[in-house]
Coordinates of C-alpha atoms in Angstrom, one line a residue:
Chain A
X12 CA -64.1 -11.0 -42.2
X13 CA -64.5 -14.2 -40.7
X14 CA -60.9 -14.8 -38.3
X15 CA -62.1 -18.3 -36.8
X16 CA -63.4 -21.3 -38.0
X17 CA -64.8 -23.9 -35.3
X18 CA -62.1 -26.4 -34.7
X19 CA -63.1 -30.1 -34.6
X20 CA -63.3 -32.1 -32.0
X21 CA -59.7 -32.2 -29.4
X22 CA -58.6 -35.1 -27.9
X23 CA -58.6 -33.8 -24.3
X24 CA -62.0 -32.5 -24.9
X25 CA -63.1 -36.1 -24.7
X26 CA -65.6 -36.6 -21.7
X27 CA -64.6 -38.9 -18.9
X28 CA -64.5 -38.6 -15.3
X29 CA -61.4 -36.9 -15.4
X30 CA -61.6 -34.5 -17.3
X31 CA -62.4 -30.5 -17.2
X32 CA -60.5 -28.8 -13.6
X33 CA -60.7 -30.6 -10.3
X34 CA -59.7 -28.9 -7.3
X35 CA -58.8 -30.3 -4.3
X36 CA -58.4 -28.8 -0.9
X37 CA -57.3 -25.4 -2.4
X38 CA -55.8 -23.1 0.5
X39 CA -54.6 -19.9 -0.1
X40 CA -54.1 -16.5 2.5
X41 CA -55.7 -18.4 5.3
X42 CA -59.1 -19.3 3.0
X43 CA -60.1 -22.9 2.0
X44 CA -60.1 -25.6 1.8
X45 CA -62.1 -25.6 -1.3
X46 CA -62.6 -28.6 -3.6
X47 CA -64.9 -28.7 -6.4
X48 CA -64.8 -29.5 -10.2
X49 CA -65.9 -27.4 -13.4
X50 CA -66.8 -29.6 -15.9
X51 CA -65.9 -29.3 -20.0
X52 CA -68.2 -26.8 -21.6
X53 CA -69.8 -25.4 -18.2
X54 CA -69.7 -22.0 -16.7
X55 CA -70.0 -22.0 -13.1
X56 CA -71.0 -18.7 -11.6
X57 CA -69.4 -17.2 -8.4
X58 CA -71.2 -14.3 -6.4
X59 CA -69.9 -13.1 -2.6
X60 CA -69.2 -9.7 -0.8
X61 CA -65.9 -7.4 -2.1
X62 CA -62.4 -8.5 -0.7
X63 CA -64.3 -12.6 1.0
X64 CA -61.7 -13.6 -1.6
X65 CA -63.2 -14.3 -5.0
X66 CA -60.2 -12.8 -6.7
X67 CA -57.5 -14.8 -4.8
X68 CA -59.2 -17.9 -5.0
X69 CA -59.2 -16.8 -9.1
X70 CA -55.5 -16.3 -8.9
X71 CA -54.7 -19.0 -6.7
X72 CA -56.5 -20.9 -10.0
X73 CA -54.0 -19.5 -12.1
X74 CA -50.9 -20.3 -10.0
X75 CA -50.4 -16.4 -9.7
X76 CA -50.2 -16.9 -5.7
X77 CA -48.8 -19.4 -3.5
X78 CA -51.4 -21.8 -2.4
X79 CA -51.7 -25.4 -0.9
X80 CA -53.9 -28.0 -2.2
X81 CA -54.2 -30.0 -5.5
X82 CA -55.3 -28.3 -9.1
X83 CA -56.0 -31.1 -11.6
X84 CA -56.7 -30.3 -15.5
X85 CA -58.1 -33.0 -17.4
X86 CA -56.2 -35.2 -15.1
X87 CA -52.8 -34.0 -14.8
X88 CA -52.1 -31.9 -11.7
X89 CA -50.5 -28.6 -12.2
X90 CA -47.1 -29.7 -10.5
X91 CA -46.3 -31.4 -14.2
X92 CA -46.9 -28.0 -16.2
X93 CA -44.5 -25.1 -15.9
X94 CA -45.9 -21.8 -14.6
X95 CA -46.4 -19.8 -18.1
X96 CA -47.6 -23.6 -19.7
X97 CA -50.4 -23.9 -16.6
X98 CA -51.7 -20.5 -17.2
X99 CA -51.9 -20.7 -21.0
X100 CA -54.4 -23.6 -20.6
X101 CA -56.1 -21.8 -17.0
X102 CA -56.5 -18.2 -18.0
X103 CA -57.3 -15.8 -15.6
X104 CA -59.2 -12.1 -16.7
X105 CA -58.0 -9.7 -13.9
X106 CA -61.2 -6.9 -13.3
X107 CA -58.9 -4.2 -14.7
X108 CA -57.1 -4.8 -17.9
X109 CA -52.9 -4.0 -18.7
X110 CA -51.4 -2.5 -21.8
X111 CA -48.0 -2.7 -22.4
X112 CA -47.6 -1.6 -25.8
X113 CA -49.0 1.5 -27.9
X114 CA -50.8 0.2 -30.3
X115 CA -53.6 -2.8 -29.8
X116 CA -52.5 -5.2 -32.4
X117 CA -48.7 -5.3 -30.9
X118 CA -50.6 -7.0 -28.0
X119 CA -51.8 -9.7 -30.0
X120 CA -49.5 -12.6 -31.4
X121 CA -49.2 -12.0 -35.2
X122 CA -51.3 -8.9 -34.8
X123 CA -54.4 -10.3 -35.6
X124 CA -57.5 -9.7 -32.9
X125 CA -59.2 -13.5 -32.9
X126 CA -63.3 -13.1 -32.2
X127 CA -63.1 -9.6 -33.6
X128 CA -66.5 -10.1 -36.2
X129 CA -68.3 -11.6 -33.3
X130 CA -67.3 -8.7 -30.6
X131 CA -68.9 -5.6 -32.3
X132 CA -65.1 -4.0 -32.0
X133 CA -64.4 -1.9 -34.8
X134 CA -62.6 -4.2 -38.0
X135 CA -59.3 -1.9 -37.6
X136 CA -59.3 -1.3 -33.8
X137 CA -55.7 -3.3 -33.9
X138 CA -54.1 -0.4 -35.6
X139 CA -55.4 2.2 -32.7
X140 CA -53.1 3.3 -29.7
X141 CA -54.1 2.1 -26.4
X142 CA -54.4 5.2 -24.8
X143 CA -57.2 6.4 -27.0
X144 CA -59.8 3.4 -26.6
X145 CA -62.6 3.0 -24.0
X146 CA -62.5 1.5 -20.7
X147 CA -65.3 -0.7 -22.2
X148 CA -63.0 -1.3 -25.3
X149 CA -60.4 -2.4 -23.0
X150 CA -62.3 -5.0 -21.1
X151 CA -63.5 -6.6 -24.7
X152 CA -60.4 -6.3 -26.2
X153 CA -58.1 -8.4 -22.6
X154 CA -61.0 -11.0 -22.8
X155 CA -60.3 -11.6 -26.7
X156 CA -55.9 -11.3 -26.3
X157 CA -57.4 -14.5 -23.3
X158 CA -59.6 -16.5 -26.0
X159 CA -57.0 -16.0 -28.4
X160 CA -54.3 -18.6 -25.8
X161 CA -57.5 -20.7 -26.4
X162 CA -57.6 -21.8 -22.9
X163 CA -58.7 -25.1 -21.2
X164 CA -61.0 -23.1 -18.1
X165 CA -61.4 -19.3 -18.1
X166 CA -61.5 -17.7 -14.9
X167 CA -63.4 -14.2 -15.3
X168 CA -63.3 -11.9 -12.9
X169 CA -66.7 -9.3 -13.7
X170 CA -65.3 -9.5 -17.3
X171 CA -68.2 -7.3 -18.6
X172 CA -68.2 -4.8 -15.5
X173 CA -68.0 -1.8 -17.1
X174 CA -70.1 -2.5 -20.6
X175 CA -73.5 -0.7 -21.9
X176 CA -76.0 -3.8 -21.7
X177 CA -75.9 -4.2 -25.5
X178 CA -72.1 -5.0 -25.1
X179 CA -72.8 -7.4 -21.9
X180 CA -75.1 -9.6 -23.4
X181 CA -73.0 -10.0 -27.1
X182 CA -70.2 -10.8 -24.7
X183 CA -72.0 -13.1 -22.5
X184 CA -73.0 -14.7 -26.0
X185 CA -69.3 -15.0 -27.2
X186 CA -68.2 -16.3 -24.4
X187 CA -70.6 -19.1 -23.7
X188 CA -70.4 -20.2 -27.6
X189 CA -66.2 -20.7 -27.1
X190 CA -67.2 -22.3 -23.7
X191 CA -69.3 -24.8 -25.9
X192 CA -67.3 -24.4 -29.0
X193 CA -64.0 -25.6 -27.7
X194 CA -65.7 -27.9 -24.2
X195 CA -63.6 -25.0 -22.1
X196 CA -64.4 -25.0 -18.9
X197 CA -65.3 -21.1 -17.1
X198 CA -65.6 -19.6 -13.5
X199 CA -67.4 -16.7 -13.6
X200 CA -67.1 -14.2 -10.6
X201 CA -70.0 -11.5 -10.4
X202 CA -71.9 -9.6 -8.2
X203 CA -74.8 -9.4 -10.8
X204 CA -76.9 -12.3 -9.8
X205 CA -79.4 -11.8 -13.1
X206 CA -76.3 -11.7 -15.5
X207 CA -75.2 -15.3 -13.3
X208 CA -78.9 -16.7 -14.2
X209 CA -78.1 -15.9 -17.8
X210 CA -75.0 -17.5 -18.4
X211 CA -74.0 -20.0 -15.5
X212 CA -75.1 -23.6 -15.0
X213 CA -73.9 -23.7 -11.7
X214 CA -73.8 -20.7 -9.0
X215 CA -71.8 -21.0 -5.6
X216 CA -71.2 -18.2 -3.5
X217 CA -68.1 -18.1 -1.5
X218 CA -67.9 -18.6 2.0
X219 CA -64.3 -18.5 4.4
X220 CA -64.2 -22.2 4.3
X221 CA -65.4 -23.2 1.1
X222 CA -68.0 -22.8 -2.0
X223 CA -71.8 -23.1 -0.8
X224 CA -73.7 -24.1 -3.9
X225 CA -77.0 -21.7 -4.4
X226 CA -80.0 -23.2 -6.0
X227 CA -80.3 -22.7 -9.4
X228 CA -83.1 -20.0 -9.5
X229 CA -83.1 -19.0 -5.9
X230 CA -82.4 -15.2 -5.7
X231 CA -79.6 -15.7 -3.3
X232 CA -77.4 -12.8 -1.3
X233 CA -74.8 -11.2 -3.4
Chain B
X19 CA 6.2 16.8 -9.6
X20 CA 5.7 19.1 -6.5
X21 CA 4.9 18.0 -3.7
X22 CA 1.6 19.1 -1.5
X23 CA 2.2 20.3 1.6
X24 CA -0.2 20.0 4.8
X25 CA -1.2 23.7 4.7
X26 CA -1.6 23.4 0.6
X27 CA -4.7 20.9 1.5
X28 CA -5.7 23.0 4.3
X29 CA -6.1 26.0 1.6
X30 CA -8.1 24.0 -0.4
X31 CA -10.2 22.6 2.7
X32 CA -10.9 26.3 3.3
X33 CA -12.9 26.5 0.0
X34 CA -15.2 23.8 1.2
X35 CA -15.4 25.8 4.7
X36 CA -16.5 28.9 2.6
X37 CA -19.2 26.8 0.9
X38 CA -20.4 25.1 4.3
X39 CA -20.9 28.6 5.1
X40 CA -23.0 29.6 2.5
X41 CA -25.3 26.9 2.3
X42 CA -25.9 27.6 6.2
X43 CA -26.8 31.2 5.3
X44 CA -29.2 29.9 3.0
X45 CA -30.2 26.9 5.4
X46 CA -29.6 24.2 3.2
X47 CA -29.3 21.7 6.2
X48 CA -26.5 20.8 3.8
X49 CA -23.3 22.1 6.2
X50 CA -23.3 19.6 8.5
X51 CA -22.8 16.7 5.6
X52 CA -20.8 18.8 3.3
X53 CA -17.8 19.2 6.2
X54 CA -18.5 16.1 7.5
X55 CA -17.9 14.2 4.0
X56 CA -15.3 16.5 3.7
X57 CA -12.5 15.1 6.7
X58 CA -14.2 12.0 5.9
X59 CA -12.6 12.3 2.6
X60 CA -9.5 13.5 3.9
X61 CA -9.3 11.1 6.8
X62 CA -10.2 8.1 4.2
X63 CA -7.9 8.2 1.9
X64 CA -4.9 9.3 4.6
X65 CA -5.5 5.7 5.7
X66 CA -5.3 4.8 2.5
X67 CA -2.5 6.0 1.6
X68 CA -0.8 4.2 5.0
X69 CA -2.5 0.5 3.7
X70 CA -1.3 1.2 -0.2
X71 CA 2.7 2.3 0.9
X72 CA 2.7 -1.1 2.9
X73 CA 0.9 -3.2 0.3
X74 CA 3.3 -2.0 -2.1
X75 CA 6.2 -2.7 0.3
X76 CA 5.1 -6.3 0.3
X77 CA 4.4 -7.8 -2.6
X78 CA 1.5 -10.7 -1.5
X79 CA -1.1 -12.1 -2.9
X80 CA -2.7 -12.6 0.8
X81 CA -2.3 -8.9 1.4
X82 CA -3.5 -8.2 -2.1
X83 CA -6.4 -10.5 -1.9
X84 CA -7.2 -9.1 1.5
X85 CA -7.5 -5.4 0.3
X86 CA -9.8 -6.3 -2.9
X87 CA -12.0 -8.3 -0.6
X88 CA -12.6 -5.0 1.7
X89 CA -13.1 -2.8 -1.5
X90 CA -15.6 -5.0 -2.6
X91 CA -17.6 -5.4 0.7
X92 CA -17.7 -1.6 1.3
X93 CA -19.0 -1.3 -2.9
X94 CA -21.6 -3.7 -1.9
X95 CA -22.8 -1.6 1.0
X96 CA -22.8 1.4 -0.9
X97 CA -25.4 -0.2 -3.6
X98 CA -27.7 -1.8 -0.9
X99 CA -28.1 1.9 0.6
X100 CA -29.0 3.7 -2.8
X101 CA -31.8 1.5 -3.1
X102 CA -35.1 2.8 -2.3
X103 CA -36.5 -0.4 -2.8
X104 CA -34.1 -3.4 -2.1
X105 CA -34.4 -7.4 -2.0
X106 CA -34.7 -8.7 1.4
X107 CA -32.6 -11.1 3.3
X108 CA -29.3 -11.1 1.8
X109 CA -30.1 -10.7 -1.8
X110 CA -29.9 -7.0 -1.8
X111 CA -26.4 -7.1 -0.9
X112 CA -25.5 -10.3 -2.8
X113 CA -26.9 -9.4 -6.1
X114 CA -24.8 -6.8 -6.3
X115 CA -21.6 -8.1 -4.5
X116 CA -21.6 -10.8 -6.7
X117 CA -21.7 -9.2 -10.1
X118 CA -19.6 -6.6 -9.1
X119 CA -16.5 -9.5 -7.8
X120 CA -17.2 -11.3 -11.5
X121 CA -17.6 -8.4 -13.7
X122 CA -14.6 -6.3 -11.8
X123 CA -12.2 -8.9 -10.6
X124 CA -12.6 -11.1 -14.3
X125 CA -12.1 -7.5 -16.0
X126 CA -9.1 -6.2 -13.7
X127 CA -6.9 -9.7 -13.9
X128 CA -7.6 -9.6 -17.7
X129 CA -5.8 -6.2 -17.9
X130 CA -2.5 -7.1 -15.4
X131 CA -2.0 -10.2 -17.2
X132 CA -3.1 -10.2 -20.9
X133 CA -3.0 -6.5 -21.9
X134 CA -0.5 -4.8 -19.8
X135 CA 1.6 -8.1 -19.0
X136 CA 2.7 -7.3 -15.2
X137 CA 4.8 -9.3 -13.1
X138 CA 3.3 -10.3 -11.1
X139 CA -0.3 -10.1 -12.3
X140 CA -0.8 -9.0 -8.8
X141 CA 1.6 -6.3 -8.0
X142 CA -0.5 -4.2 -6.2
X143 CA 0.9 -0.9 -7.5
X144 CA -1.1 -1.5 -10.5
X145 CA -3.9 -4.3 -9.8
X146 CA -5.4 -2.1 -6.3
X147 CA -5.6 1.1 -8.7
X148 CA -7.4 -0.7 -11.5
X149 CA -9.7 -3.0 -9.2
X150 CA -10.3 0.5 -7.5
X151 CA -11.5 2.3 -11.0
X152 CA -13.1 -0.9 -12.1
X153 CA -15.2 -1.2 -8.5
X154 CA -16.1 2.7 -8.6
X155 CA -17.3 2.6 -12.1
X156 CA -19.3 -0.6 -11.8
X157 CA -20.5 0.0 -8.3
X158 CA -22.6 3.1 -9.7
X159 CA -24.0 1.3 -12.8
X160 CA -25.1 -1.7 -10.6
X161 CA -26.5 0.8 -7.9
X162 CA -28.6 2.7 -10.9
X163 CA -30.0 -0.1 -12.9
X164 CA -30.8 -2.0 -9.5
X165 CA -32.4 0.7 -8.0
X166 CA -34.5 1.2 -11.6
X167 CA -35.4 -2.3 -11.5
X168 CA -36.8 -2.9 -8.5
X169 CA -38.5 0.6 -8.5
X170 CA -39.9 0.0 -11.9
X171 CA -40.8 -3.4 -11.0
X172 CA -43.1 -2.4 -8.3
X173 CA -44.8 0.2 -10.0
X174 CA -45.2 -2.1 -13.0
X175 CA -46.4 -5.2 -10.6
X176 CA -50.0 -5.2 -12.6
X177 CA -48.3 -5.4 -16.2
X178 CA -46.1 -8.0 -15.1
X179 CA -48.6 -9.9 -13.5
X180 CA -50.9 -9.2 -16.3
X181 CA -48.7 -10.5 -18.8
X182 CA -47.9 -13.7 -16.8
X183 CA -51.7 -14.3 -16.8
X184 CA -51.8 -14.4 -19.9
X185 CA -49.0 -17.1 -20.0
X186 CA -46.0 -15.4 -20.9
X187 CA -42.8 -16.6 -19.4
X188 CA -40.9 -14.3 -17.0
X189 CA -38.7 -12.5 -18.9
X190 CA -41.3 -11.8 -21.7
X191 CA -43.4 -10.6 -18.9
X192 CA -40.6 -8.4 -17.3
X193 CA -38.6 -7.1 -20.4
X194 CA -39.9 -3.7 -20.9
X195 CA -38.7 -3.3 -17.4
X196 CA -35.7 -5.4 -17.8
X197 CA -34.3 -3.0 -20.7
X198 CA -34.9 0.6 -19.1
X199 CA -32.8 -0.6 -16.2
X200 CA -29.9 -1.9 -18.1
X201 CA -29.8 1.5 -20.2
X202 CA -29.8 3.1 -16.8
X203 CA -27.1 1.2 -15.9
X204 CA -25.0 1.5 -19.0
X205 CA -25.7 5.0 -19.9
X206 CA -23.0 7.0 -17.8
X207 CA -19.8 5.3 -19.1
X208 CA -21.2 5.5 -22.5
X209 CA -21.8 9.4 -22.2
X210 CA -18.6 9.9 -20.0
X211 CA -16.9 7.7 -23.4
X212 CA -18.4 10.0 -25.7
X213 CA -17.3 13.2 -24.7
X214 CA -13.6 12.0 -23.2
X215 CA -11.0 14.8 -23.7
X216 CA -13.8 17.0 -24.5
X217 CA -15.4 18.4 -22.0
X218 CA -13.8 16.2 -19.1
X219 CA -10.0 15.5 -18.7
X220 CA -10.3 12.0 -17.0
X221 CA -8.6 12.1 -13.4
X222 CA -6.1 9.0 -14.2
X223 CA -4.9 10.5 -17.0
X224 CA -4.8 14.2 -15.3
X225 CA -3.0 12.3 -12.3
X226 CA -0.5 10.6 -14.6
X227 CA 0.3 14.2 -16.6
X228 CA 0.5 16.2 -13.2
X229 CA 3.2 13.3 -11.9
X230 CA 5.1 13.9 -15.2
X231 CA 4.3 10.9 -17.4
X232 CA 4.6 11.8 -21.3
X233 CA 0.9 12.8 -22.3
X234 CA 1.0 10.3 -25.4
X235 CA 1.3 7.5 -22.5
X236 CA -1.7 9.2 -20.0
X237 CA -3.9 9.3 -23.1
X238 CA -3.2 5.3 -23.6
X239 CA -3.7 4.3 -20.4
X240 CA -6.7 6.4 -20.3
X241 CA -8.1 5.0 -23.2
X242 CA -7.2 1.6 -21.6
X243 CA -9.1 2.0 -18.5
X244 CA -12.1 3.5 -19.9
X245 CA -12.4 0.4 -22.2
X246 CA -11.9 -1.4 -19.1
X247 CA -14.6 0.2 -17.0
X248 CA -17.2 0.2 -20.2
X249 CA -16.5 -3.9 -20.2
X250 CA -16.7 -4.2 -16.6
X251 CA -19.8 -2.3 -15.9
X252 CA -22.0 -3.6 -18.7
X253 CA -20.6 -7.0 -17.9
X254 CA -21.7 -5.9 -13.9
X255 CA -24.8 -4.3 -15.2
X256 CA -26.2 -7.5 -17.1
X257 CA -25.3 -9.8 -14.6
X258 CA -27.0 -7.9 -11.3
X259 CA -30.2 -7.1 -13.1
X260 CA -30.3 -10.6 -15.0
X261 CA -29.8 -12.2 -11.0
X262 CA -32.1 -9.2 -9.7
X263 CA -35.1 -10.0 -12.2
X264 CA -35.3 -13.6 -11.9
X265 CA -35.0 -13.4 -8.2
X266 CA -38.3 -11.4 -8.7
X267 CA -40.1 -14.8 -9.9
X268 CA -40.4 -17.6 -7.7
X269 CA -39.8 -21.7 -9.0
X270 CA -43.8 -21.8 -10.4
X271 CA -42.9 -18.2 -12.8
X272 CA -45.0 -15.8 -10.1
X273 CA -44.5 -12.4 -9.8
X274 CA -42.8 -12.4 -6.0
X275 CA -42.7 -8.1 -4.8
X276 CA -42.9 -9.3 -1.6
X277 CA -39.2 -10.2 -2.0
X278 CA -38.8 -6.3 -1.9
X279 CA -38.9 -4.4 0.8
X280 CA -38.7 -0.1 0.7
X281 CA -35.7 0.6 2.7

């Protein structure tokens, strides 16, 4: 079964100086400001100590928390999109995933699991009830029901925490082939600095007043 | 019908005496409230009775208006304090003031002027009875679907926020939440509907059979109000928990539990 076909070329996906998410003086729960700008088809890492604010900053992202500041997508600020339209095209991965349902599939418009071939899930894991799959299964499973909104920037918070390392590295690999797929745009927060050499272009680690960009290859503290 | 004397009620306060007496033997902590509720009771309705002979010895709309106005203030106390969790500011009481006054009020006029045809529509003999069975009735499936949405909202603060990650508008991201608490809301008039004359006698129509009225016209007036009260409190019911859940998302579609507060 092959569920996706790669999508020519989008208008928006166009590069130009405006394009991918620029953010501008983000403040949120006393932190910021932060301004910096993921370009289409990159994957920025993030590293820093638990509870600096790597999350919030994620969520602030996502319009899920108040916050002050200026957050552009491919040139239109996020004041012009409604809250559900914003974070449709800016999806955030919270670290723990949320059923709602019983069964997997009901969690999925239409029922059908996009990415599924390319996941190493089982072919009929949308008939399965929640409650019976792995934490592991879980994780794969949110970050597909996110691919499937087919998002503009993904903001991943450890979105392969709790995999074997056969599962991180096929993820790693699906992810970074939508990022250059569809010229999304991703944030990737993790404390695994090796994992961040893998799969990010950029890595920044955050600081109370901003993002400190680490040296691409510099072992840096995480 | 006979009339009750003083020492009849006194007789009857005696079997709540017997049972504050009880529960202290067993050290319920419960006497204290039970005889205190009691002459509250007692003292309550007394006053009561005073404000209804001279409402009914003038016939106003001021005086009328006046009354339903206190009923409905001391209903939307009584919903803000049986929630564990409430709204802050003044939404806790003005959620449920205000869908109780539209669903109650709307409901009661419809039944002095359309269905039983009074003149005038607001004789208080019949409108301060009805708006009093309308308010009771409504007041408790407000208070329970209320108190089941804020509490199931807060426990259920990572699916909802999960969901609106995923871009889903508010009510998608609230609606299983949304439904339990309007079934908790709804569910006591339709059981108390269901098994009318069954296992309960209804008290209006007890009242009106006790005072003498024909039972053929208890049992319609009976059947009447409970029609009423099933409109008014679903009517109540959808309104406060529709106001309730949207006040739970701010203008940008976040989840907002900080406009709870645990009481």
């Amino acid at each position: 079964m092959k569920p996706e076909s790669p999508r020519g070329g989008r208008p928006w996906a166009a590069n130009g100086p405006a394009a991918g998410l620029a953010v501008r003086g983000l403040r949120f729960h006393g932190r910021g400001p932060f301004s910096f700008h993921l370009t289409p088809g990159s994957c920025v890492g993030l590293t820093g100590p638990s509870g600096v604010g790597k999350s919030l900053l994620l969520r602030a992202l996502a319009d899920l928390d108040p916050h002050e500041g200026e957050v552009i997508l491919d040139g239109r600020s996020s004041a012009v999109f409604t809250g559900p339209r914003w974070r449709q095209q800016v999806g955030y991965l919270p670290p723990v995933s949320q059923w709602w349902h019983d069964t997997v599939a009901a969690h999925f418009p239409g029922g059908a699991v996009p990415l599924l071939a390319s996941s190493g899930l089982p072919a009929d894991i949308g008939r399965r009830p929640v409650n019976r799959l792995s934490t592991g299964e879980r994780q794969r499973l949110a970050l597909l029901r996110l691919l499937g909104n087919q998002p503009r920037v993904l903001l991943l918070d450890e979105p392969t925490a709790n995999l074997d390392r056969e599962n991180v590295l096929r993820m790693e690999t699906l992810i970074l082939e939508e990022l250059h797929r569809r010229q999304a745009a991703a944030l990737w927060v993790s404390h695994d600095l090796s994992l961040l050499a893998r799969v990010a272009d950029r890595r920044f680690a955050f600081c109370d007043n901003g993002l400190q960009e680490t040296p691409a290859g510099e072992a840096g503290t995480a | 019908m006979i009339s009750l004397s003083h020492s009849d009620l006194l007789m009857a306060f005696g079997l709540v005496g017997l049972l504050a007496l009880c529960t202290w033997r067993l050290r319920l902590g419960l006497a204290g409230q039970l005889v205190i509720a009691a002459l509250r009771t007692a003292a309550q309705l007394f006053l009561v009775g005073f404000a209804l002979k001279a409402l009914f010895a003038h016939v106003s709309l001021l005086w009328v208006g006046l009354a339903a106005t206190v009923m409905l203030l001391a209903a939307g106390r009584e919903v803000v304090s049986r929630q564990k969790r409430r709204f802050t500011g003044g939404w806790a009481f003005g959620v449920g003031a205000l869908s109780m006054a539209t669903s109650s009020f709307a409901v009661t006029i419809l039944a002095t002027t359309v269905v039983i045809g009074i003149d005038p529509w607001y004789h208080p003999q019949y409108l301060i009875p009805l708006l009093g069975m309308l308010l009771g009735n409504t007041m408790t499936g407000i208070a329970l679907s209320l108190d089941r949405l804020t509490q199931t909202a807060w426990e259920q603060r990572d699916v909802i926020e999960a969901r609106l990650a995923l871009g889903q508008e508010w009510s998608a991201a609230i609606s299983g939440v949304l439904r339990e608490s309007i079934r908790s809301g709804m569910i006591p008039i339709i059981n108390s509907m269901a098994v009318a004359g069954l296992v309960s006698l209804p008290g209006m129509m007890t009242g009106q059979i006790i005072a003498g009225s024909p039972p053929g016209e208890a049992v319609k007036y009976q059947i009447l109000i409970m029609f009423l009260i099933a409109g008014g409190t679903g009517m109540g019911v959808l309104a406060a928990v529709g106001l309730g859940a949207k006040r739970l998302f701010d203008r940008r579609v976040r989840f907002r539990p900080d406009r709870l507060k645990t009481s």
